[in-house]
mmCIF file of C-alpha atoms and ligand atoms in Angstrom:
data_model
loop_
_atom_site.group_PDB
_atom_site.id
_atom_site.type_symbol
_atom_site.label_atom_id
_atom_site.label_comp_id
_atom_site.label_asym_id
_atom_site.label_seq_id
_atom_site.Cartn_x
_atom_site.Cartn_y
_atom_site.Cartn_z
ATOM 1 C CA UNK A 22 106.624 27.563 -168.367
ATOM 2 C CA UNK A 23 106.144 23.975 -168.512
ATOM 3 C CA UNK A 24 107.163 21.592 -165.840
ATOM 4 C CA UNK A 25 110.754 20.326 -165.712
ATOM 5 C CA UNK A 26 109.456 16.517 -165.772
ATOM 6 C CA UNK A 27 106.963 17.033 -168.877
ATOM 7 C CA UNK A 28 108.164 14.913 -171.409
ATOM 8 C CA UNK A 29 109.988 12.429 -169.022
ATOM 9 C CA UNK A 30 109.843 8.509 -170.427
ATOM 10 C CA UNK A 31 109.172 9.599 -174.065
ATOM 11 C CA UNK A 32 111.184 10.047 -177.298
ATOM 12 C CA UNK A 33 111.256 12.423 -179.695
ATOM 13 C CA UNK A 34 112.359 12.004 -183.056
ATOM 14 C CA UNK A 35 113.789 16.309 -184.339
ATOM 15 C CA UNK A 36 114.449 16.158 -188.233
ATOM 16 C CA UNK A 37 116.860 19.256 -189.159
ATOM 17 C CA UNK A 38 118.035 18.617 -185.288
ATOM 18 C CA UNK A 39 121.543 19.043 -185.347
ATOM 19 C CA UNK A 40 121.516 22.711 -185.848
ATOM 20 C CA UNK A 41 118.785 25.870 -185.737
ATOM 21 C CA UNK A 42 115.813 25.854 -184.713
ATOM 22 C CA UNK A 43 115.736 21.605 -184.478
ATOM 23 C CA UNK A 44 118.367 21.923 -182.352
ATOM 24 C CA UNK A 45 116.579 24.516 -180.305
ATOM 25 C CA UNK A 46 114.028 22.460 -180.036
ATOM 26 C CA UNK A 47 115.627 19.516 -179.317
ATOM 27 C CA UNK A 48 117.534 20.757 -176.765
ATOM 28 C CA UNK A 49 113.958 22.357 -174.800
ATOM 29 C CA UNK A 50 112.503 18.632 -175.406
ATOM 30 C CA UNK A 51 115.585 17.192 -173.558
ATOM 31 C CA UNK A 52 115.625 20.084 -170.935
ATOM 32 C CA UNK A 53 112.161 19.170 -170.604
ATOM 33 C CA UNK A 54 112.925 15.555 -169.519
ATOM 34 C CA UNK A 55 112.783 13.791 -173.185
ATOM 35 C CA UNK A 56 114.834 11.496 -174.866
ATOM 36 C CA UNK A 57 115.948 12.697 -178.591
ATOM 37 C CA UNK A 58 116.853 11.492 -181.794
ATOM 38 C CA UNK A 59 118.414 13.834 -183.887
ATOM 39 C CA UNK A 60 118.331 13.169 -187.904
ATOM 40 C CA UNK A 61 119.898 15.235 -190.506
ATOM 41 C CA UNK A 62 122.187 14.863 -193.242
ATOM 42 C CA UNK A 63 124.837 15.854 -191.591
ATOM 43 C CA UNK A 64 126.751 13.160 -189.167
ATOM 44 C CA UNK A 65 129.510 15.493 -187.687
ATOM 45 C CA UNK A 66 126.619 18.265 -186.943
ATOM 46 C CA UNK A 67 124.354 15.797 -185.490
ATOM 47 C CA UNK A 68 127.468 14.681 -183.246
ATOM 48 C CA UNK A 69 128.028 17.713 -182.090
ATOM 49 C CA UNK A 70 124.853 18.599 -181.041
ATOM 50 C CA UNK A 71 124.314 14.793 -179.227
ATOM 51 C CA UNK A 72 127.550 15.930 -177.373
ATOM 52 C CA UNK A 73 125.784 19.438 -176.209
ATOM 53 C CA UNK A 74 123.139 17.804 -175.093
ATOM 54 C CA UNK A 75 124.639 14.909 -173.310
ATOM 55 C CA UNK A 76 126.911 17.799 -171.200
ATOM 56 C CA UNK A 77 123.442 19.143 -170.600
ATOM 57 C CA UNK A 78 122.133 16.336 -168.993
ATOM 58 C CA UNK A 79 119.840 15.348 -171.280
ATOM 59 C CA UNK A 80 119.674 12.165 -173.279
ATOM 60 C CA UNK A 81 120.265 12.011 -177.185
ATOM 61 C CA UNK A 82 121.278 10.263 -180.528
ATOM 62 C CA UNK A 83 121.965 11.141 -183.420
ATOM 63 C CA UNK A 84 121.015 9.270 -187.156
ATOM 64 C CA UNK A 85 122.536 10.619 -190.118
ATOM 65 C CA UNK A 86 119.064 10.664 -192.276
ATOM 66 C CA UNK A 87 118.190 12.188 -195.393
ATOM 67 C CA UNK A 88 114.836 12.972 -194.863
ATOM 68 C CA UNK A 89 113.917 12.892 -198.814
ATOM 69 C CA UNK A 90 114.872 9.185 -199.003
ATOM 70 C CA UNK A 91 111.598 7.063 -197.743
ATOM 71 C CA UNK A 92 114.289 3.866 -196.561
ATOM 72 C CA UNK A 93 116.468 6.363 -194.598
ATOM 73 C CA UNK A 94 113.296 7.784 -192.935
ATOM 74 C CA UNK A 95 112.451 3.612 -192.230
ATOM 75 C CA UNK A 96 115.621 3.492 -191.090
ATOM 76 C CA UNK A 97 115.524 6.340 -188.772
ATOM 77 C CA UNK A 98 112.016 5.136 -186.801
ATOM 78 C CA UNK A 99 113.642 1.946 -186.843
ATOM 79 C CA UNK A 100 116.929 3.025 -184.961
ATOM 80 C CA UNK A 101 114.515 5.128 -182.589
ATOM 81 C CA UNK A 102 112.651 2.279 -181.640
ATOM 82 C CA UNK A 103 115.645 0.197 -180.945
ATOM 83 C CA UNK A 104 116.839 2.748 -178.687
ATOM 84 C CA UNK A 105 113.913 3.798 -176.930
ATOM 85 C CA UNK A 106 111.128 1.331 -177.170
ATOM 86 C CA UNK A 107 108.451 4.226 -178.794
ATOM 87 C CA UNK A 108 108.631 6.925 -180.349
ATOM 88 C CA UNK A 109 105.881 9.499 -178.600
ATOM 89 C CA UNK A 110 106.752 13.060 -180.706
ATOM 90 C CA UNK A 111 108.190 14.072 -184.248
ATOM 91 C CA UNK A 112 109.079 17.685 -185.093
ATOM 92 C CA UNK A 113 109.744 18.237 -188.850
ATOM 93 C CA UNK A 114 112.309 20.681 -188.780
ATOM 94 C CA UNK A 115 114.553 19.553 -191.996
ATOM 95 C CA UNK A 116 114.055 22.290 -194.672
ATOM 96 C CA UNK A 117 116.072 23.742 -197.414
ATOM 97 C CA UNK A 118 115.786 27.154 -198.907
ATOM 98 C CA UNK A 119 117.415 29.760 -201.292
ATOM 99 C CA UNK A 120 116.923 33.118 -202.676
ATOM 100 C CA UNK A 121 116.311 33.198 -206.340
ATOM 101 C CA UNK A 122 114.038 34.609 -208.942
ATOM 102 C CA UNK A 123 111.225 32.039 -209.906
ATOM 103 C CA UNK A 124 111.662 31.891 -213.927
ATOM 104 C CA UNK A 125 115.667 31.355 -213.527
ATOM 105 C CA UNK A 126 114.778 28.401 -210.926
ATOM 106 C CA UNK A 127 116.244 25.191 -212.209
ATOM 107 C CA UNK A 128 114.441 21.545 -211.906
ATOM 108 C CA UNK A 129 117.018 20.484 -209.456
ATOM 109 C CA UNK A 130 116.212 23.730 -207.211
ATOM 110 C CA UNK A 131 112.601 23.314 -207.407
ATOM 111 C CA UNK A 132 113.235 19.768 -206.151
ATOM 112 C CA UNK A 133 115.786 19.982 -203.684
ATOM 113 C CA UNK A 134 113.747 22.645 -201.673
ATOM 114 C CA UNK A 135 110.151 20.745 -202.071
ATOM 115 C CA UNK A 136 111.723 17.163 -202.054
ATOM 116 C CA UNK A 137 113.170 18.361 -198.423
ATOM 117 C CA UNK A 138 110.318 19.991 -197.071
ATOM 118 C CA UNK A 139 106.945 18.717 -198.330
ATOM 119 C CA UNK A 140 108.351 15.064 -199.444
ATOM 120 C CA UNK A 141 110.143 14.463 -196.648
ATOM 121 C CA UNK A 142 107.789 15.795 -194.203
ATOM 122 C CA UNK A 143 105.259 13.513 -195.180
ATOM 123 C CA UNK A 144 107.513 10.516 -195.611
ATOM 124 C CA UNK A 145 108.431 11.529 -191.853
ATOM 125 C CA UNK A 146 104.960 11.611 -190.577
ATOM 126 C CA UNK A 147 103.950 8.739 -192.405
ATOM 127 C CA UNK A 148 106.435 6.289 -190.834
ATOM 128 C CA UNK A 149 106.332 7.857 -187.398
ATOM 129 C CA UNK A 150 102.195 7.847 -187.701
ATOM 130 C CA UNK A 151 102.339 4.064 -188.472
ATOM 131 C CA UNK A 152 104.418 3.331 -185.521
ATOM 132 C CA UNK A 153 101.794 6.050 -183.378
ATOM 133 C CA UNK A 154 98.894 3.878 -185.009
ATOM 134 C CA UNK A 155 100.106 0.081 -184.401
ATOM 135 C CA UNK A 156 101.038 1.117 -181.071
ATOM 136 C CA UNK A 157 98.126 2.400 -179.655
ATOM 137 C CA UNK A 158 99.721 5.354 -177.336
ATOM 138 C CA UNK A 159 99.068 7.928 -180.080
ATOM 139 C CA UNK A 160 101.582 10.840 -180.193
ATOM 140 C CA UNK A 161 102.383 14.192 -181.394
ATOM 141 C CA UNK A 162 103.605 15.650 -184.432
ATOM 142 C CA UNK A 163 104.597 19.371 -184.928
ATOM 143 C CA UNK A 164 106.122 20.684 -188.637
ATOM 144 C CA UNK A 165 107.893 23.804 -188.958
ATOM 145 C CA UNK A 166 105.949 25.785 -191.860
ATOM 146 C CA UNK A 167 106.166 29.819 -193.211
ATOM 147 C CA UNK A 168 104.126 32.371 -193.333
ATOM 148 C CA UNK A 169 104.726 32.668 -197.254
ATOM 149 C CA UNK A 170 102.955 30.014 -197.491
ATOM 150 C CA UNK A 171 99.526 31.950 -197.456
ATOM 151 C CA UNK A 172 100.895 35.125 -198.041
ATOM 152 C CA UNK A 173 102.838 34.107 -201.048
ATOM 153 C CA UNK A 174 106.646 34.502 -200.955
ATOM 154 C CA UNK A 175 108.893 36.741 -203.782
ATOM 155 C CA UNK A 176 112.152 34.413 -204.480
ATOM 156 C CA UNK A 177 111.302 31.680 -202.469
ATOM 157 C CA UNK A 178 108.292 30.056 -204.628
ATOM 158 C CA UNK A 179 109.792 26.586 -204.004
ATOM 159 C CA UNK A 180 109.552 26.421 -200.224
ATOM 160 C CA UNK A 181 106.198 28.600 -200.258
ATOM 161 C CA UNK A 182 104.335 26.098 -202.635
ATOM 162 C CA UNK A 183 105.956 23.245 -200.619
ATOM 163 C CA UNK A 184 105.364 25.099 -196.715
ATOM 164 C CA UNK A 185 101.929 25.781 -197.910
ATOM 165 C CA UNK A 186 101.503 21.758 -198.449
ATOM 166 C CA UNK A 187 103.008 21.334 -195.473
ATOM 167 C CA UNK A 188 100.427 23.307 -193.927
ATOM 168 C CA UNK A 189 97.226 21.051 -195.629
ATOM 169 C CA UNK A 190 99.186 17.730 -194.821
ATOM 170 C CA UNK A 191 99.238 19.123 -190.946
ATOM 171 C CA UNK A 192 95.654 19.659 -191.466
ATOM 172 C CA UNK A 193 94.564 16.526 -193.125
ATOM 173 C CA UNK A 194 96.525 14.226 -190.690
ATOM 174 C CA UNK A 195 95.160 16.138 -187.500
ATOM 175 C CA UNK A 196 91.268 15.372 -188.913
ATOM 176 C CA UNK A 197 92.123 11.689 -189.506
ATOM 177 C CA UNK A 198 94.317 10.924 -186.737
ATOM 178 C CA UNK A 199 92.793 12.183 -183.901
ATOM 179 C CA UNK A 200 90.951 8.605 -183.083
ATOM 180 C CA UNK A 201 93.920 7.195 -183.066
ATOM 181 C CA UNK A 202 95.561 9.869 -180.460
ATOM 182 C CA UNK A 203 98.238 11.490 -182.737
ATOM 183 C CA UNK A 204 97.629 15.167 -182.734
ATOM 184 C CA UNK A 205 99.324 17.160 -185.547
ATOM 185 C CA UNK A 206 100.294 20.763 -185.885
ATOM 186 C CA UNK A 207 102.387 23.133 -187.187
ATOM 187 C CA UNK A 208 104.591 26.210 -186.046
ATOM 188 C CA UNK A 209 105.325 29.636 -187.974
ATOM 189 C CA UNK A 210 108.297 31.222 -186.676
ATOM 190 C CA UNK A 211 109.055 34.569 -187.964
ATOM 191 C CA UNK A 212 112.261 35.463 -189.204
ATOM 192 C CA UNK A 213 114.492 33.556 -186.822
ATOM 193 C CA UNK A 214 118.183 34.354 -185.859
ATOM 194 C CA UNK A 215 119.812 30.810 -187.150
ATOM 195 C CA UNK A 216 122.792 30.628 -188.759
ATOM 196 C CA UNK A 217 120.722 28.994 -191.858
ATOM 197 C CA UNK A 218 118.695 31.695 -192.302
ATOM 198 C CA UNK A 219 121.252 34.559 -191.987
ATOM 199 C CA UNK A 220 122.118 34.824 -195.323
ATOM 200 C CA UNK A 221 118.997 35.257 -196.808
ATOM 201 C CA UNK A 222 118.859 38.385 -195.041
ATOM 202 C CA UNK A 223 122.755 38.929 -195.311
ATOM 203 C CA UNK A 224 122.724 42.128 -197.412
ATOM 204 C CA UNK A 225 122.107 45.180 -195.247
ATOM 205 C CA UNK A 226 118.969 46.785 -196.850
ATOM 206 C CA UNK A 227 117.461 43.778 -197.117
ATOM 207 C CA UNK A 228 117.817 43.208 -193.259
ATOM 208 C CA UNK A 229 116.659 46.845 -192.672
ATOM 209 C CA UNK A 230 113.653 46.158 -194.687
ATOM 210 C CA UNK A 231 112.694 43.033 -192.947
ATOM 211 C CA UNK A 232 113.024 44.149 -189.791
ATOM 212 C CA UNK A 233 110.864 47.193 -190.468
ATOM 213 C CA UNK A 234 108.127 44.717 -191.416
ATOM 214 C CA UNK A 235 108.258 42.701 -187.940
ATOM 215 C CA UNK A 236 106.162 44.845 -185.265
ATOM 216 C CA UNK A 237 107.740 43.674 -182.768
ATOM 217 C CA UNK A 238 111.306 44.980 -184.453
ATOM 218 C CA UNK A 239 113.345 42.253 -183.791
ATOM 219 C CA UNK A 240 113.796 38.897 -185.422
ATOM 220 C CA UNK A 241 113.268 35.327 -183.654
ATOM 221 C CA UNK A 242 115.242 34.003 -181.052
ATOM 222 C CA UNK A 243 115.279 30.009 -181.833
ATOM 223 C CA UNK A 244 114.313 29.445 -177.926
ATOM 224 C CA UNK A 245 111.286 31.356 -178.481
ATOM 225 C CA UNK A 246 110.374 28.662 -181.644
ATOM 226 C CA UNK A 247 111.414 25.999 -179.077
ATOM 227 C CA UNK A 248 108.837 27.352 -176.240
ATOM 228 C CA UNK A 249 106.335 27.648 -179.172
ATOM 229 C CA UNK A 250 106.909 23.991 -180.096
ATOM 230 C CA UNK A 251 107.215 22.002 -176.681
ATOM 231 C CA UNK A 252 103.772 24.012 -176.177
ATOM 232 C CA UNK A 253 101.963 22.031 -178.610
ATOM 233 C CA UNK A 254 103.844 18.950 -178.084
ATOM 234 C CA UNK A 255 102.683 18.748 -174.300
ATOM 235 C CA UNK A 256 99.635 18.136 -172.638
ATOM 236 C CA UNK A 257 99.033 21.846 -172.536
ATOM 237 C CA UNK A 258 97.900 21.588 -176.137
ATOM 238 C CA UNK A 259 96.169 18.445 -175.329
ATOM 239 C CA UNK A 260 92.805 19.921 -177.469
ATOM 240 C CA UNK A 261 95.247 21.448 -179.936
ATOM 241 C CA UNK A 262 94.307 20.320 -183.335
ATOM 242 C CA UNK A 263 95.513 21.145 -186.655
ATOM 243 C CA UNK A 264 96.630 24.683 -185.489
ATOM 244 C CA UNK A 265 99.478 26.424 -186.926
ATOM 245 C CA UNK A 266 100.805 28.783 -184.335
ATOM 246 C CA UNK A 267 101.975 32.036 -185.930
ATOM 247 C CA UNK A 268 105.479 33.178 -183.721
ATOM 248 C CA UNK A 269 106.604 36.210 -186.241
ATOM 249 C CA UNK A 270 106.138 39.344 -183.926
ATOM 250 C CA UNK A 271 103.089 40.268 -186.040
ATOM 251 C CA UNK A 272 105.376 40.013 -189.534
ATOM 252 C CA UNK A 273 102.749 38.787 -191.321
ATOM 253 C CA UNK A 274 99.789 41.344 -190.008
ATOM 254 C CA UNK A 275 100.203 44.916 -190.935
ATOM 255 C CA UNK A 276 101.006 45.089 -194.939
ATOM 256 C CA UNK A 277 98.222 47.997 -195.292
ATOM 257 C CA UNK A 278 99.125 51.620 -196.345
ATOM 258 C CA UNK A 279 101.387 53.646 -194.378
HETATM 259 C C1 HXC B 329 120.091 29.046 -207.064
HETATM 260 C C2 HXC B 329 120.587 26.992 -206.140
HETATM 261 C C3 HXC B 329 121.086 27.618 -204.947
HETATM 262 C C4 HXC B 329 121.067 29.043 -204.909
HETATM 263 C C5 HXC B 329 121.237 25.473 -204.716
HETATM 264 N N1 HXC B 329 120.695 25.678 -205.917
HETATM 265 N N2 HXC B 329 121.493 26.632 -204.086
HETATM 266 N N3 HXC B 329 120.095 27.701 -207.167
HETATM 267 N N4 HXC B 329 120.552 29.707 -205.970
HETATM 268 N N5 HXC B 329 121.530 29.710 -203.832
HETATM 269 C C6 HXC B 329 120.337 24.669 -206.901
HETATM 270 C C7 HXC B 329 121.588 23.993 -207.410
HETATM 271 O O1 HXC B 329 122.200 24.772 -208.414
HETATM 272 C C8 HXC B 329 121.043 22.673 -207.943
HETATM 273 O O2 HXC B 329 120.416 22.841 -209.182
HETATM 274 C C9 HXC B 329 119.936 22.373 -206.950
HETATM 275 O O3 HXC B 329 119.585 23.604 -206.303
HETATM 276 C C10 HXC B 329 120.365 21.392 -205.924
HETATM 277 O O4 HXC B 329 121.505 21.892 -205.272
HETATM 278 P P1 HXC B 329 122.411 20.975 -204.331
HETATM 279 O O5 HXC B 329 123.335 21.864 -203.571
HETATM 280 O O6 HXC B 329 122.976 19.848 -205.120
HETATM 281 O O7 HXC B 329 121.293 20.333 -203.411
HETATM 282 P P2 HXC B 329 121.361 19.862 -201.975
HETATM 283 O O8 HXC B 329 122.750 19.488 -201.547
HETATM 284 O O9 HXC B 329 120.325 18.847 -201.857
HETATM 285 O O10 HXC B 329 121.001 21.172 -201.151
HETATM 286 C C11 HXC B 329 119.689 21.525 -200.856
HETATM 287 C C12 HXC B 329 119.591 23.026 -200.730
HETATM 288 C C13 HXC B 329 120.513 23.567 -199.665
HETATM 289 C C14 HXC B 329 118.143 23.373 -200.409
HETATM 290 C C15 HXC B 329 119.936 23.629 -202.060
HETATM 291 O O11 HXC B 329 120.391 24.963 -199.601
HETATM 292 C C16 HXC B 329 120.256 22.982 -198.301
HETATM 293 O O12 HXC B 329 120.321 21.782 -198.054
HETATM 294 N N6 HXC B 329 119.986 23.793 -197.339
HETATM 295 C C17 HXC B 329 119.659 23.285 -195.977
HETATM 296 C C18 HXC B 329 119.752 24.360 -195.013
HETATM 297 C C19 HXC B 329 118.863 25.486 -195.342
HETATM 298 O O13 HXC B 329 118.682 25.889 -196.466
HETATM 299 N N7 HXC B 329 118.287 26.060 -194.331
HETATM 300 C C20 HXC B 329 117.501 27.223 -194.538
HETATM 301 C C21 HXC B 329 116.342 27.098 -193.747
HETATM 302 S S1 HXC B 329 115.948 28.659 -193.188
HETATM 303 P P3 HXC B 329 121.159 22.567 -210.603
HETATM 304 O O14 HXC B 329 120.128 22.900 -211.601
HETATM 305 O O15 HXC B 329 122.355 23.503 -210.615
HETATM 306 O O16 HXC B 329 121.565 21.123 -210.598
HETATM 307 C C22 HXC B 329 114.534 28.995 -193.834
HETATM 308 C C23 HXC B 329 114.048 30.306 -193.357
HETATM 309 C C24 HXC B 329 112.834 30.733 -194.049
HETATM 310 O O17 HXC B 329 113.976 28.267 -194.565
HETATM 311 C C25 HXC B 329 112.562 32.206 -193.716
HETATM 312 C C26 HXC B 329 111.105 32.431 -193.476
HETATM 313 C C27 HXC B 329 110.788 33.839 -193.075
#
């Protein structure tokens, strides 16, 4: 377990924050000493969850961001910095996603889901990296990806072509910002228990089915995502580089014969 004190004096910006596994997340980043800044489209969400974690003891804001708008992203580092001098981590967290068959996938689909999570994880990392860059203390950067993204993904080929970007861009950015101090990785939860993902295992077979498929029998518990995360964003994971940390109970491992 990591120290109570780790991320004491720095900021962390959570995208998707105000609810699931951001918020998770968040929350272990504040309970870990951190200040936060949650962004997501949604202000009353985001409010709520600043209130949790104030009654927590923790410290938090909240900026209403649309993470596929590049000014609103500006904005957001912008805010951040005004309210806590530097902004030290960033955990892409803001995704989209929906069941449906690839050929009846509309052009708005296609772009809502990759817009959210490829787009606007880059235009995320971008602005934070800049601010990492100019200010000489490095930082961290962790993006929530999906094992469908290698393994391929039936109804979901918007956010497994975009996930599986997501996972090159983590790459990429960990091999050409490490002089500068930013380390960048990624995280692969499993199947996680979030209200947001519920209903895309909502119908009862399908649910059965998954959770035969997880070795471990059991889906994700968003603290467990969090743990994952705060790893890799703490001096643990200080010669962690371009990783993506698989936390899936073995979901993706075992699709031979029997
Ligand atoms: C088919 C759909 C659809 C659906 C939306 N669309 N939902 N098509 N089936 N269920 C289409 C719309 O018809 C529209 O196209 C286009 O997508 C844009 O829809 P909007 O609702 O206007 O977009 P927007 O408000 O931007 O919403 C984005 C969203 C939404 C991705 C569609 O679901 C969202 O914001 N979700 C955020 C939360 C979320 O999804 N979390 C899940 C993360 S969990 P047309 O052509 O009609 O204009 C997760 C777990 C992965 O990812 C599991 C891994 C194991």
């Amino acid at each position: 377990m990591l120290p109570e004190k780790t991320f004491e004096g720095q900021l962390a910006i959570v995208t998707g924050g105000g609810s699931g596994i951001g918020l998770a997340v968040a929350s272990e980043i504040s309970r870990l000493g951190g200040r936060v800044v949650l962004a997501g489209r949604k202000p009353e969400r985001l409010a709520d969850a600043v209130a949790a974690l104030t009654a927590a003891g923790g410290r938090a804001m909240a900026q209403p961001t649309d993470v596929r708008q590049p000014e609103q992203v500006d904005a957001l580092v912008e805010a951040a910095l005004a309210w806590g001098g530097s902004v030290d981590m960033l955990v892409n967290s803001a995704a989209g996603n929906f069941l449906v068959d690839a050929d009846q996938l509309s052009v708005n689909g296609w772009l809502a889901v990759v817009n959210t999570v490829l787009n606007g994880t880059f235009f995320c990392s971008r602005a934070v990296g800049r601010q990492m860059i100019a200010s000489g203390r490095g930082g961290r950067i962790v993006s929530i990806v999906a094992s469908y993204a290698w393994t391929g993904g039936p109804h979901t080929v918007h956010s497994a072509s975009a996930k599986a970007g997501v996972v090159a861009m983590t790459r990429t950015l960990a091999a050409e910002w490490a002089r500068h101090g930013v380390r960048v990785n990624a995280v692969c939860p499993g199947p996680t228990d979030t209200e947001g993902a519920r209903p895309l295992w909502q119908d009862p077979l399908a649910r059965e089915r998954l959770l035969a498929s997880i070795p471990v029998g059991r889906f994700a518990k968003p603290e467990e995502i969090a743990q994952a995360t705060t790893y890799l964003l703490s001096p643990y994971a200080d010669y962690v580089n371009g990783e993506v940390l698989v936390i899936d109970g073995g979901e993706w491992l075992g699709k031979g014969l029997s």
